[in-house]
């Protein structure tokens, strides 16, 4: 059996009990990108890790970005790589309204 692409990985800390957060993040991304994502993997880790990778590229690292990702921002990062022309609806409109530099 071969992996389907693109592959999104969420590595989470088992010591911190972040499985539910990782599962919820995966569910939200799978719900948004129903046909664009080939696979989503939850990877147990330790040491406070919460990293989101797409085909090996780190999109979010809790340690590097000093916190968990805002889900709307994470969806935009994923969209920008796998479906750049796709409109995320209210997620895009909410971000534009919050940032006057991107308002129409």
CSV table of C-alpha atoms in Angstrom, one decimal:
chain,number,residue,atom,x,y,z
A,1,UNK,CA,0.0,0.0,0.0
A,2,UNK,CA,1.5,3.4,-1.0
A,3,UNK,CA,0.8,6.7,0.7
A,4,UNK,CA,-1.5,9.1,-1.0
A,5,UNK,CA,-0.3,12.6,-1.7
A,6,UNK,CA,-0.3,15.2,-0.4
A,7,UNK,CA,0.5,13.8,3.0
A,8,UNK,CA,-0.2,16.0,6.0
A,9,UNK,CA,1.4,15.0,9.3
A,10,UNK,CA,0.6,16.3,12.8
A,11,UNK,CA,3.2,15.3,15.3
A,12,UNK,CA,2.0,15.8,18.9
A,13,UNK,CA,3.4,15.4,22.4
A,14,UNK,CA,2.0,12.3,24.2
A,15,UNK,CA,3.5,13.5,27.5
A,16,UNK,CA,1.5,16.7,27.2
A,17,UNK,CA,-1.7,14.8,26.2
A,18,UNK,CA,-2.2,16.7,23.0
A,19,UNK,CA,-3.8,13.8,21.1
A,20,UNK,CA,-7.3,15.5,21.3
A,21,UNK,CA,-5.9,18.7,19.9
A,22,UNK,CA,-4.1,16.9,17.1
A,23,UNK,CA,-7.2,14.9,16.3
A,24,UNK,CA,-9.4,18.0,16.2
A,25,UNK,CA,-6.9,19.8,14.0
A,26,UNK,CA,-6.8,16.8,11.6
A,27,UNK,CA,-10.6,16.6,11.6
A,28,UNK,CA,-10.9,20.3,10.7
A,29,UNK,CA,-8.3,20.0,7.9
A,30,UNK,CA,-9.9,16.9,6.5
A,31,UNK,CA,-13.4,18.5,6.6
A,32,UNK,CA,-12.1,21.6,4.8
A,33,UNK,CA,-9.9,19.8,2.2
A,34,UNK,CA,-12.0,16.7,1.6
A,35,UNK,CA,-10.6,15.9,-1.9
A,36,UNK,CA,-7.3,17.8,-1.8
A,37,UNK,CA,-5.5,15.9,1.0
A,38,UNK,CA,-4.4,12.4,0.2
A,39,UNK,CA,-3.6,11.4,3.7
A,40,UNK,CA,-3.4,12.8,7.3
A,41,UNK,CA,-1.2,11.1,9.8
A,42,UNK,CA,-1.1,11.6,13.6
A,43,UNK,CA,2.4,11.0,14.9
A,44,UNK,CA,3.0,10.5,18.6
A,45,UNK,CA,6.1,12.4,19.9
A,46,UNK,CA,7.5,13.8,23.1
A,47,UNK,CA,9.1,16.9,24.5
A,48,UNK,CA,6.3,19.4,23.9
A,49,UNK,CA,6.2,18.9,20.1
A,50,UNK,CA,3.2,20.0,18.0
A,51,UNK,CA,4.3,20.3,14.4
A,52,UNK,CA,2.3,20.3,11.3
A,53,UNK,CA,4.0,19.2,8.1
A,54,UNK,CA,2.9,18.9,4.5
A,55,UNK,CA,4.9,16.5,2.3
A,56,UNK,CA,7.8,17.0,4.7
A,57,UNK,CA,7.7,20.8,4.8
A,58,UNK,CA,7.0,22.2,8.3
A,59,UNK,CA,4.0,24.5,8.1
A,60,UNK,CA,3.8,25.1,11.9
A,61,UNK,CA,6.0,24.3,14.8
A,62,UNK,CA,4.7,25.1,18.3
A,63,UNK,CA,8.3,25.6,19.6
A,64,UNK,CA,9.4,27.8,16.7
A,65,UNK,CA,6.2,29.9,16.6
A,66,UNK,CA,5.8,29.9,20.4
A,67,UNK,CA,2.3,28.4,20.5
A,68,UNK,CA,-0.4,26.5,18.8
A,69,UNK,CA,-1.6,27.5,15.3
A,70,UNK,CA,-4.8,29.5,14.8
A,71,UNK,CA,-6.9,27.1,12.8
A,72,UNK,CA,-7.9,29.7,10.2
A,73,UNK,CA,-4.2,30.6,9.6
A,74,UNK,CA,-3.3,26.9,9.4
A,75,UNK,CA,-6.0,26.3,6.8
A,76,UNK,CA,-4.7,29.2,4.7
A,77,UNK,CA,-1.1,27.8,4.9
A,78,UNK,CA,-2.4,24.4,3.7
A,79,UNK,CA,-4.6,25.9,1.0
A,80,UNK,CA,-1.7,28.1,-0.3
A,81,UNK,CA,0.3,24.9,-1.0
A,82,UNK,CA,-2.4,22.5,-2.3
A,83,UNK,CA,-5.2,24.6,-3.7
A,84,UNK,CA,-3.9,28.2,-4.1
A,85,UNK,CA,-6.9,29.4,-6.1
A,86,UNK,CA,-9.5,28.0,-3.6
A,87,UNK,CA,-11.6,30.4,-1.6
A,88,UNK,CA,-11.9,29.4,2.0
A,89,UNK,CA,-15.1,31.4,2.4
A,90,UNK,CA,-15.7,32.9,5.8
A,91,UNK,CA,-12.1,32.1,6.9
A,92,UNK,CA,-10.7,34.3,4.1
A,93,UNK,CA,-13.2,37.1,4.7
A,94,UNK,CA,-12.6,37.1,8.4
A,95,UNK,CA,-8.8,37.4,7.9
A,96,UNK,CA,-9.2,40.2,5.4
A,97,UNK,CA,-11.5,42.1,7.7
A,98,UNK,CA,-9.0,41.8,10.5
A,99,UNK,CA,-6.1,43.0,8.4
A,100,UNK,CA,-6.8,46.4,6.7
A,101,UNK,CA,-3.8,45.9,4.4
A,102,UNK,CA,-5.6,43.0,2.6
A,103,UNK,CA,-9.1,44.5,2.6
A,104,UNK,CA,-10.7,45.0,-0.8
